[in-house]
GROMACS .gro file of C-alpha atoms in nm:
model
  380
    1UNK     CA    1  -2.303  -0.248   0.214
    2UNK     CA    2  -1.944  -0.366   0.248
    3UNK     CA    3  -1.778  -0.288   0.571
    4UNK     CA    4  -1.538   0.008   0.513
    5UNK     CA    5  -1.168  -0.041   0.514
    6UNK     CA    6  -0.953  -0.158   0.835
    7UNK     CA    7  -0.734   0.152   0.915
    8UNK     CA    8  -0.453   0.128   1.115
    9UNK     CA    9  -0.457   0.399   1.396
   10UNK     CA   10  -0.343   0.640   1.514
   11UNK     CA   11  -0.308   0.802   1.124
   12UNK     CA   12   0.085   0.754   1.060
   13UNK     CA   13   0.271   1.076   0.954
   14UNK     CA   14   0.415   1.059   0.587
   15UNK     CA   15   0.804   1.150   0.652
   16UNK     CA   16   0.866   1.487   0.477
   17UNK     CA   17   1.159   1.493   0.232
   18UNK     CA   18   1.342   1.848   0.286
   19UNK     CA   19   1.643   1.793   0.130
   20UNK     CA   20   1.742   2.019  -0.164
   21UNK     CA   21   1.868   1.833  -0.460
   22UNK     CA   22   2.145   1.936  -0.703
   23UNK     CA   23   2.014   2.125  -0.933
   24UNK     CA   24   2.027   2.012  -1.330
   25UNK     CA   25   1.909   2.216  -1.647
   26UNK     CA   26   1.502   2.147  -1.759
   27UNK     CA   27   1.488   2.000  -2.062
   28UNK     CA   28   1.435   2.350  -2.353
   29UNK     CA   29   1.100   2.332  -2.564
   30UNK     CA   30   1.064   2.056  -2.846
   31UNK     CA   31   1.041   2.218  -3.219
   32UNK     CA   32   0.664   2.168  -3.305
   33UNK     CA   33   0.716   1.859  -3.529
   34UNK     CA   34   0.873   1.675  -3.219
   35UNK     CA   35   0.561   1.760  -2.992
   36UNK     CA   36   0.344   1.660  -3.283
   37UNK     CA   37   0.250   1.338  -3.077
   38UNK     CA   38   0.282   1.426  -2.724
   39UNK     CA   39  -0.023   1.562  -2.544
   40UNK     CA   40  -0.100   1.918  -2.488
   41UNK     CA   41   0.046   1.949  -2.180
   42UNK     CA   42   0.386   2.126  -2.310
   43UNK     CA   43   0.559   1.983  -1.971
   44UNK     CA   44   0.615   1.657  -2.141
   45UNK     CA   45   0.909   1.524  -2.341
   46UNK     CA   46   1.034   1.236  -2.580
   47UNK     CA   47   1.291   1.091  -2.382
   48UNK     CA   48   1.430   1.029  -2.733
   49UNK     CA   49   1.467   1.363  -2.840
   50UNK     CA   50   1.897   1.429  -2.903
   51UNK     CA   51   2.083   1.450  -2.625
   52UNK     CA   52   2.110   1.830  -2.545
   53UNK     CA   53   1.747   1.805  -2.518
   54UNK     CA   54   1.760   1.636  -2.158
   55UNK     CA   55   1.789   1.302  -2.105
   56UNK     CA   56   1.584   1.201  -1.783
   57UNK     CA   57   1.381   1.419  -1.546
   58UNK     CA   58   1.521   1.729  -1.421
   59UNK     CA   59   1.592   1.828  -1.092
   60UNK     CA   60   1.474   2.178  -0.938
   61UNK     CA   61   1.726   2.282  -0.648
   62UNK     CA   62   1.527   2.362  -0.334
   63UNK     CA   63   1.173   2.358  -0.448
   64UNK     CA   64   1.087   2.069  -0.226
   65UNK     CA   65   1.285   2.241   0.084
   66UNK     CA   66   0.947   2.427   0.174
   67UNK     CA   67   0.560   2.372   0.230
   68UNK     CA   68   0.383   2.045   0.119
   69UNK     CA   69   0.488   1.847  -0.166
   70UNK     CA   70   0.239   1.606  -0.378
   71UNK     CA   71   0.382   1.321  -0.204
   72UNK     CA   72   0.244   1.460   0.110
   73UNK     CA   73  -0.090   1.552  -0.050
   74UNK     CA   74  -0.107   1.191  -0.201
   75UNK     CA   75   0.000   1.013   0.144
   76UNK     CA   76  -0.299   1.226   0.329
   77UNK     CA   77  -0.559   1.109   0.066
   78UNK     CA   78  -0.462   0.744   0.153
   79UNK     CA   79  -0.510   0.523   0.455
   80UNK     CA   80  -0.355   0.215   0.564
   81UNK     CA   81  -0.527  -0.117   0.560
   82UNK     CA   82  -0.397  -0.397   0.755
   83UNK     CA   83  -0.384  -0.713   0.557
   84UNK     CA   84  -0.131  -1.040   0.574
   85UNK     CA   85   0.011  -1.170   0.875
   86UNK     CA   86   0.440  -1.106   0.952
   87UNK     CA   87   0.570  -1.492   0.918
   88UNK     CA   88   0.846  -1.573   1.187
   89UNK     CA   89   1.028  -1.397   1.439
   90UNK     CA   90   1.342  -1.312   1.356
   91UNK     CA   91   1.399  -1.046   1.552
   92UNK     CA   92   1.536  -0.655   1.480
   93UNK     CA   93   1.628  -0.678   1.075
   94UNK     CA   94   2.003  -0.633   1.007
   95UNK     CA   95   2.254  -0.461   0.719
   96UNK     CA   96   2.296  -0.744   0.493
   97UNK     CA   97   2.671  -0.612   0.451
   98UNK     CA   98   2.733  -0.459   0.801
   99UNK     CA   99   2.514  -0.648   1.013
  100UNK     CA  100   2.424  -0.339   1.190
  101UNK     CA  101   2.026  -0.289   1.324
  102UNK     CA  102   1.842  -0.107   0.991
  103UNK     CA  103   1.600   0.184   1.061
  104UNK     CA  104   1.212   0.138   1.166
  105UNK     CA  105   1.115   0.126   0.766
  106UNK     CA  106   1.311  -0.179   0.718
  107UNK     CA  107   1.115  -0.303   1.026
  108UNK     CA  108   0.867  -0.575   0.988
  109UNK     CA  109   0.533  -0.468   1.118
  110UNK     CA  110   0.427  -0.668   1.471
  111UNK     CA  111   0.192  -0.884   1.392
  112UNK     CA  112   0.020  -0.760   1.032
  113UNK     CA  113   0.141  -0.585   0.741
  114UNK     CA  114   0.044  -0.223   0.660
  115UNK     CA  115  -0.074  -0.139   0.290
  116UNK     CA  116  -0.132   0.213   0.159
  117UNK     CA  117  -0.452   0.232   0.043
  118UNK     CA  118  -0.627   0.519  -0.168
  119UNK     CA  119  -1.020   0.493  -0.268
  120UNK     CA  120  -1.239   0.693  -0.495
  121UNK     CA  121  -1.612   0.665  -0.489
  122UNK     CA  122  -1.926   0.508  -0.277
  123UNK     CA  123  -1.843   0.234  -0.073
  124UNK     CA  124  -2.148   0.120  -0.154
  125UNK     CA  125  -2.065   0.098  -0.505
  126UNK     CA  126  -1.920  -0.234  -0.710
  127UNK     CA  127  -1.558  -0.228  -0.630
  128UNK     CA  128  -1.249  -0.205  -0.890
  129UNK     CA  129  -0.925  -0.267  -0.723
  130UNK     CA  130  -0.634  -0.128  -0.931
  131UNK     CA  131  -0.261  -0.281  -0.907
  132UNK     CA  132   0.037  -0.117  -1.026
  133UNK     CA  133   0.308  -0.279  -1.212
  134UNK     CA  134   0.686  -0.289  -1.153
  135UNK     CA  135   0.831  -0.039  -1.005
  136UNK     CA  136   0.515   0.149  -0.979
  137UNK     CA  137   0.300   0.294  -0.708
  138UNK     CA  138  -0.070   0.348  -0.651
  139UNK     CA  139  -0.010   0.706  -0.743
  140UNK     CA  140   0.040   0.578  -1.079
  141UNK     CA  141  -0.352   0.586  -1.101
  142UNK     CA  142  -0.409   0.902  -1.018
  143UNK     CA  143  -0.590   1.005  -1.279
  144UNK     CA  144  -0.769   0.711  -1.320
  145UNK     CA  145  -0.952   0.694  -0.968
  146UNK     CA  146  -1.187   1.017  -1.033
  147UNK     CA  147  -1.290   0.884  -1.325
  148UNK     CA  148  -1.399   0.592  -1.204
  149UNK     CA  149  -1.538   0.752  -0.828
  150UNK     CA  150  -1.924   0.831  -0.998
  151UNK     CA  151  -2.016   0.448  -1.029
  152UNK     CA  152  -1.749   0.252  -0.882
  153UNK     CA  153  -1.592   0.251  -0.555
  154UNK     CA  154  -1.215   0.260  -0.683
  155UNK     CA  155  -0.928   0.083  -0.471
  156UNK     CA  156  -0.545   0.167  -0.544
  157UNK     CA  157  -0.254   0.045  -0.350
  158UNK     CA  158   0.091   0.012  -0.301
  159UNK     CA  159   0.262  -0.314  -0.306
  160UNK     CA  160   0.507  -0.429   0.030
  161UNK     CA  161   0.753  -0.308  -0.074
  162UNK     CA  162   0.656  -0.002  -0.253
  163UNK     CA  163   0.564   0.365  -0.227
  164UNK     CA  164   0.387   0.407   0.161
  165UNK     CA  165   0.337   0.045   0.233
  166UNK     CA  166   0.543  -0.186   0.472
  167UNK     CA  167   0.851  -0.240   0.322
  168UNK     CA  168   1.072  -0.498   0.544
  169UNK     CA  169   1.391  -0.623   0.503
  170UNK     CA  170   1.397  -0.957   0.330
  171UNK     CA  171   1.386  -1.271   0.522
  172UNK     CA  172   1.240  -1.041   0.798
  173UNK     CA  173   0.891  -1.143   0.774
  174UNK     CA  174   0.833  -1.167   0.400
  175UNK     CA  175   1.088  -1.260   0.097
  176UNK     CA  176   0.912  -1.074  -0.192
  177UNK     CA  177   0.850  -1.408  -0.391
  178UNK     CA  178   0.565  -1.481  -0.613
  179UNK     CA  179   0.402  -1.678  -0.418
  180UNK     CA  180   0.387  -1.446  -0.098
  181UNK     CA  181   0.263  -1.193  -0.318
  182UNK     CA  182   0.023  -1.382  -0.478
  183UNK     CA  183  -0.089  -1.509  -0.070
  184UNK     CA  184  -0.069  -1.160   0.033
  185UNK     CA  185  -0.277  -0.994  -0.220
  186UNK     CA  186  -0.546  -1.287  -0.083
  187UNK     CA  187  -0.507  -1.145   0.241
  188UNK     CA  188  -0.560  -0.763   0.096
  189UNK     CA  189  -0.862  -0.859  -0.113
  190UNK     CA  190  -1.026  -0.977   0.183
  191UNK     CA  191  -0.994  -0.658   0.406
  192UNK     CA  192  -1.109  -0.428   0.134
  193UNK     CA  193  -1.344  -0.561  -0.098
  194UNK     CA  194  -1.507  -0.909   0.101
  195UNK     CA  195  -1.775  -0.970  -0.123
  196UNK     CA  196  -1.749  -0.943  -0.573
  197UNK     CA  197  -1.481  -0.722  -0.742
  198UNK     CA  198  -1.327  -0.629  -1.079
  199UNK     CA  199  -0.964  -0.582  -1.053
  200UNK     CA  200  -0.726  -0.364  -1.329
  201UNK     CA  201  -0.383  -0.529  -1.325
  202UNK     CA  202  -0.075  -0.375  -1.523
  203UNK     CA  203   0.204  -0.485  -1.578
  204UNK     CA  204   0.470  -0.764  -1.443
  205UNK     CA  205   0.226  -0.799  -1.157
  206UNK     CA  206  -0.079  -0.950  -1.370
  207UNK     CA  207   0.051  -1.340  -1.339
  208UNK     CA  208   0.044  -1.289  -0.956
  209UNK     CA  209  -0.325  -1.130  -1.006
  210UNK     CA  210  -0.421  -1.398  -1.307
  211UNK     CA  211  -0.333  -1.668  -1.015
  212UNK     CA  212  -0.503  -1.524  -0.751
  213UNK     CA  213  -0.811  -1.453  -0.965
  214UNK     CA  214  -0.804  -1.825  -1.084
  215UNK     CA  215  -0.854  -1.939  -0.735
  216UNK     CA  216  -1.137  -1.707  -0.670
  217UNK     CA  217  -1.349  -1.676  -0.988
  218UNK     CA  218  -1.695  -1.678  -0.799
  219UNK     CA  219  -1.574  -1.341  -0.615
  220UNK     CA  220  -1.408  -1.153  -0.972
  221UNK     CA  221  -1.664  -0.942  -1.227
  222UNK     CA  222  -1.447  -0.903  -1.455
  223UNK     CA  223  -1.069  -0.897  -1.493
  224UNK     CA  224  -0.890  -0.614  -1.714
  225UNK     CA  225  -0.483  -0.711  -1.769
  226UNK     CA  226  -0.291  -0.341  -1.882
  227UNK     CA  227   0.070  -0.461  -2.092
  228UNK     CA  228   0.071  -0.788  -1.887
  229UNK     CA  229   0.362  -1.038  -2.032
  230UNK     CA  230   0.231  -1.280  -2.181
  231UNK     CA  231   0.416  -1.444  -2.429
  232UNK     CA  232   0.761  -1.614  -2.471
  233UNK     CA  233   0.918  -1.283  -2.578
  234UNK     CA  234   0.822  -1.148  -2.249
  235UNK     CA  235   0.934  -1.378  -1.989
  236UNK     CA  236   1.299  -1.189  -1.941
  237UNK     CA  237   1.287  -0.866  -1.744
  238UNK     CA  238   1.428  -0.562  -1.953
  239UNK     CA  239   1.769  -0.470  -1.904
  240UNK     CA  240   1.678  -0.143  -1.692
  241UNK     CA  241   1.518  -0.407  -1.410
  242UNK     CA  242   1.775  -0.725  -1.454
  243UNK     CA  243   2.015  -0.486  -1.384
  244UNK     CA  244   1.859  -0.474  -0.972
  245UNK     CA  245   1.898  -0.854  -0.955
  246UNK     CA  246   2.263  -0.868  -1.037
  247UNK     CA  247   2.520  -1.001  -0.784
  248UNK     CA  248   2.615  -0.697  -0.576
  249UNK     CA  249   2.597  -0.441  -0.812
  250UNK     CA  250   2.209  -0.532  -0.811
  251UNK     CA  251   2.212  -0.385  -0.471
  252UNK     CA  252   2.366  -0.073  -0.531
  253UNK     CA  253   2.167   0.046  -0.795
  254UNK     CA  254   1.832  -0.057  -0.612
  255UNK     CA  255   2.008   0.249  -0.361
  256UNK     CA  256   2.091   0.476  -0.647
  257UNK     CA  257   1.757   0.709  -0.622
  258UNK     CA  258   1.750   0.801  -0.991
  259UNK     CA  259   1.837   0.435  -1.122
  260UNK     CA  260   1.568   0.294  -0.923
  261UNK     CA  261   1.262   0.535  -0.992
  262UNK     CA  262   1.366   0.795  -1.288
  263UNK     CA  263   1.547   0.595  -1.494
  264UNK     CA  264   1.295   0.275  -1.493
  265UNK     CA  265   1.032   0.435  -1.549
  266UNK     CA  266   1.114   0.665  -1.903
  267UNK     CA  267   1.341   0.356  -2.028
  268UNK     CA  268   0.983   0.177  -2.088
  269UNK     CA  269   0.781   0.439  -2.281
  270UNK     CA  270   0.759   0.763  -2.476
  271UNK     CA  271   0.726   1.010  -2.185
  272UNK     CA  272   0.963   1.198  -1.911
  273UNK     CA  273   0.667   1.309  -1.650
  274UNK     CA  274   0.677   1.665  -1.424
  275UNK     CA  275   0.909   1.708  -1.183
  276UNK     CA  276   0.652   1.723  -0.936
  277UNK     CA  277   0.543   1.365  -1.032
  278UNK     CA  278   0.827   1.232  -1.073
  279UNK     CA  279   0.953   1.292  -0.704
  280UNK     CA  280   0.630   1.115  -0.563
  281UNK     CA  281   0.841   0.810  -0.738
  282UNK     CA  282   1.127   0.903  -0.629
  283UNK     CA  283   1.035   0.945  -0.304
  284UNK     CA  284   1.039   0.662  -0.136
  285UNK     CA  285   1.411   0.549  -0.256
  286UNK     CA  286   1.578   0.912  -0.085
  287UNK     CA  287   1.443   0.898   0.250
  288UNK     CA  288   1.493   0.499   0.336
  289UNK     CA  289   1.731   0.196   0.179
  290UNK     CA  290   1.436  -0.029   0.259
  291UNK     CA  291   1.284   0.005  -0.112
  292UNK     CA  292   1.578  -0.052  -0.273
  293UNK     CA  293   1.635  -0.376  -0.080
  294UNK     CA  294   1.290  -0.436  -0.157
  295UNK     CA  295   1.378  -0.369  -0.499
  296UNK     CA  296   1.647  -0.564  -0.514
  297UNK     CA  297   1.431  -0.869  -0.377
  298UNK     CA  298   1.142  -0.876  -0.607
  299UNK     CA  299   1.378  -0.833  -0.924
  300UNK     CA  300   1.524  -1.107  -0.779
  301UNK     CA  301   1.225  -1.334  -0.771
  302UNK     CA  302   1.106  -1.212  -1.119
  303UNK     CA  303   1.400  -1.309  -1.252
  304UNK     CA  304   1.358  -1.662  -1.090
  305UNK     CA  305   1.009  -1.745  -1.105
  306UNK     CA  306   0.867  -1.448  -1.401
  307UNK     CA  307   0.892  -1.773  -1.728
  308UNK     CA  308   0.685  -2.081  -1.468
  309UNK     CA  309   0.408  -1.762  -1.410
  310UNK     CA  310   0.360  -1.630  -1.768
  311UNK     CA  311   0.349  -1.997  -1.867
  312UNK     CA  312   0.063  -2.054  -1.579
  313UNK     CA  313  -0.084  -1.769  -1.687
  314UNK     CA  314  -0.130  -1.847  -2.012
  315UNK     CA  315  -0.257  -2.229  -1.942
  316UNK     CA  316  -0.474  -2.027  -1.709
  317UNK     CA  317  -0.632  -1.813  -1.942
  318UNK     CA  318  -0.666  -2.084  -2.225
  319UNK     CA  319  -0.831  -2.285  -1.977
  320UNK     CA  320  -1.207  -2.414  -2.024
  321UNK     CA  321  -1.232  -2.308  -1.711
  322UNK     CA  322  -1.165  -1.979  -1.727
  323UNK     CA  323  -1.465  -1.802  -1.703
  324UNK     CA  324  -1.431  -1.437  -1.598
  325UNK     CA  325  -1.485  -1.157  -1.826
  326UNK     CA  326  -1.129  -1.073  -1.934
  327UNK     CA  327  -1.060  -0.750  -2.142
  328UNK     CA  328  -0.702  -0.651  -2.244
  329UNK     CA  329  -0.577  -0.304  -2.298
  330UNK     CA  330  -0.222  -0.251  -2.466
  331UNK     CA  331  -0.025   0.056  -2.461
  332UNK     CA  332   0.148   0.047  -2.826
  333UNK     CA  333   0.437   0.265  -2.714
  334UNK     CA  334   0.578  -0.010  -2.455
  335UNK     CA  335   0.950  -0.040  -2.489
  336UNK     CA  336   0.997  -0.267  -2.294
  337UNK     CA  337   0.701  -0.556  -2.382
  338UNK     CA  338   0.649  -0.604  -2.753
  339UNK     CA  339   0.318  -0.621  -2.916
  340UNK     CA  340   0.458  -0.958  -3.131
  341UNK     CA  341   0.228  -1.233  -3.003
  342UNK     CA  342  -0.010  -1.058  -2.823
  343UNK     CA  343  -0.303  -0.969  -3.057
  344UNK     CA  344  -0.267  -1.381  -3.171
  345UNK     CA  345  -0.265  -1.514  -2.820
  346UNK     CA  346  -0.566  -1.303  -2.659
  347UNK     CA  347  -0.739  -1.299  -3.011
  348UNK     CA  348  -0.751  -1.660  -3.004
  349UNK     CA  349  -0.889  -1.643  -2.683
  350UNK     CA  350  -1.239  -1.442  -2.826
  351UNK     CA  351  -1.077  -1.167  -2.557
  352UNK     CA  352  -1.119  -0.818  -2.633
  353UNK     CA  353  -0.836  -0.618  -2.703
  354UNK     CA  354  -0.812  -0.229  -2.651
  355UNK     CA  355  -0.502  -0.056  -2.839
  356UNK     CA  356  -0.382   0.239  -2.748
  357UNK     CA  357  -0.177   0.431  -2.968
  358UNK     CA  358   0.012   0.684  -2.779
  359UNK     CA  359   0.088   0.501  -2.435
  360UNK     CA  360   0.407   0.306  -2.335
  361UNK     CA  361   0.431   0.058  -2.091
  362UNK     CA  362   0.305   0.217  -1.785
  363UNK     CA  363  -0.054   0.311  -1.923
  364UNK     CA  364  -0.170   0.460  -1.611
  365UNK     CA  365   0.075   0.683  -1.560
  366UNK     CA  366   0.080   0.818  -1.948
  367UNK     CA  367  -0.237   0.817  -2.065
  368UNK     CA  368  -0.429   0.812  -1.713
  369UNK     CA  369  -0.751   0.997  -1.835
  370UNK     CA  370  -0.805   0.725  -2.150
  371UNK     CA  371  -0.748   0.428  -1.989
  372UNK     CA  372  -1.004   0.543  -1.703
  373UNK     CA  373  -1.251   0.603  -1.987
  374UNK     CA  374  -1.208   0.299  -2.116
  375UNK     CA  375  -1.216   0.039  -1.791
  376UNK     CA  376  -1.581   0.231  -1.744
  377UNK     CA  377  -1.639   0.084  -2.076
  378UNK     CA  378  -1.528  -0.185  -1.984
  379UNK     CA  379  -1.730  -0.247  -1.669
  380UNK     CA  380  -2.037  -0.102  -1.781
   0.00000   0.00000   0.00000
């Protein structure tokens, strides 16, 4: 049996959000032909739909200003996992613009980072870890972890940088490049899942995993990429994240709340999501600057280093010596990665491909229930 997960103790408190928002008007019911392809769940939207239908996710006053909220619920299922040591010592992290001491959640960790960690399932069952893309969370597979809990032990995180995990300030202990992501998920694999593993990648995060995983074959079952870029096509970010990694202004909209977390994340697919949902996301960018700077980094370092990675991840792939079980699933609604390409590259590969029809980019998060169905397939 594998050893169960390092927690960090004592259990850290998840910092309650009690501000009320401004309030803005919910989005009025879509005519029947418009909600001919949405699921049943009548709390969903086209984010196409004209304009005096709504045009983002709506905000609901004070309805966070009392009791628990699901980010709360979601941070107590979780733990956090120690994993990838703090390079340097550079001392207290600093304003890049004032210079002034930032708060504890810009704060590099002592000696080893924390990662929020959620699991599903047996840990003596074979493990699936699940990464979320960019800007994602581990919440994003929400839906997917049950599913998978009966004959898998199921592992989602958060990224530095994202959602409940460590998020320090660059050049504080660690830079938010490729490579230290692609080192630190190394370091993560190793305190959760020692011995073999399947890992679910989606995203702008699968060349980092398609890297690590070519290093460490003999440990992998199988590998399933969700929307990964992958061909030429793809190696630009879309507008709504270049927009983080522009000179100054890049930094003020990582801060801007609704920029960073609403505004991503409908720009790449069919869906708005519940309110409810939606300020898990948005969490994270009201109560700290430290993921927006982290934000800001990362886009940063896509923008650099996102063309040499597809193209090693494709060499990778194509490789003879690629020899782990590779499956692709492809949400056909993704705005922001086209399908061109994609059904001739893997195709040519003899890797199966898994459409499906009425997801965007961010599979997990739409279609959460399907895609869980299908990775049990899958791994089966």
């Amino acid at each position: 049996m594998a050893p169960p997960l390092a927690v960090v103790g004592p259990a850290v408190a998840a910092p309650s959000f009690r501000t009320a928002l401004p309030s803005r008007l919910r989005p009025r019911k879509l005519p029947s032909w418009r909600r001919a392809a949405l699921p049943k769940d009548e709390d969903y939207y086209l984010i196409d739909a004209e304009e005096s239908i709504g045009d983002g996710f709506s905000f609901s006053g004070g309805k966070y200003g009392e009791g628990p909220s699901k980010s709360d619920e979601w941070f107590a299922q979780g733990k956090m996992v120690n994993a990838y040591p703090v390079y340097g010592d550079k001392g207290k992290a600093k304003d890049p613009f004032f210079g002034l001491t930032m708060g504890s959640g810009s704060q590099p960790s002592d000696d080893v980072f924390r990662w929020f960690c959620v699991e599903a399932g047996s840990s003596s069952n074979p493990k699936v870890l699940l990464i979320h893309g960019l800007p994602s969370q581990a919440y994003s597979y929400r839906n997917v972890l049950p599913l998978l809990s009966d004959k898998y032990h199921a592992i989602a995180f958060d990224w530095l940088g994202f959602g409940f995990s460590d998020k320090p300030q660059p050049k504080y202990g660690f830079d938010y490049t490729l490579d230290e992501y692609t080192a630190s998920l190394e370091s993560l694999v190793n305190a959760v899942a020692p011995d073999k593993l399947s890992i679910v990648v989606q995203g702008y995060f699968a060349p980092v995993a398609v890297k690590y995983a070519s290093e460490h074959q003999d440990k992998l079952n199988h590998l399933v990429l969700v929307n990964p870029p992958i061909t030429d096509k793809h190696v630009s970010l879309p507008s709504p994240l270049a927009s983080f990694s522009n000179f100054l202004l890049g930094e003020i909209f990582s801060q801007d709340p609704l920029r960073a977390s609403d505004k991503v994340l409908t720009s790449c697919g069919p869906y708005m999501m519940k309110e409810e949902d939606a300020m898990v996301y948005r969490r994270a960018y009201l109560v700290s600057g430290s993921s927006g700077f982290a934000l800001n980094a990362i886009s940063k370092a896509m923008k650099k280093d996102l063309k040499a990675y597809i193209e090693s991840m494709r060499s990778i792939l194509g490789s003879d010596s690629w020899k782990t079980k590779t499956t692709v699933c492809w949400g056909m609604r993704d705005r922001w990665l086209s399908y061109d390409g994609v059904e001739e590259f893997f195709g040519g590969l003899n890797q199966k491909i898994v459409e499906l029809p009425m997801a965007g980019h961010h599979v997990q998060e739409d279609r959460g229930e399907e895609l869980g169905n299908i990775i049990k397939s899958i791994l089966r």
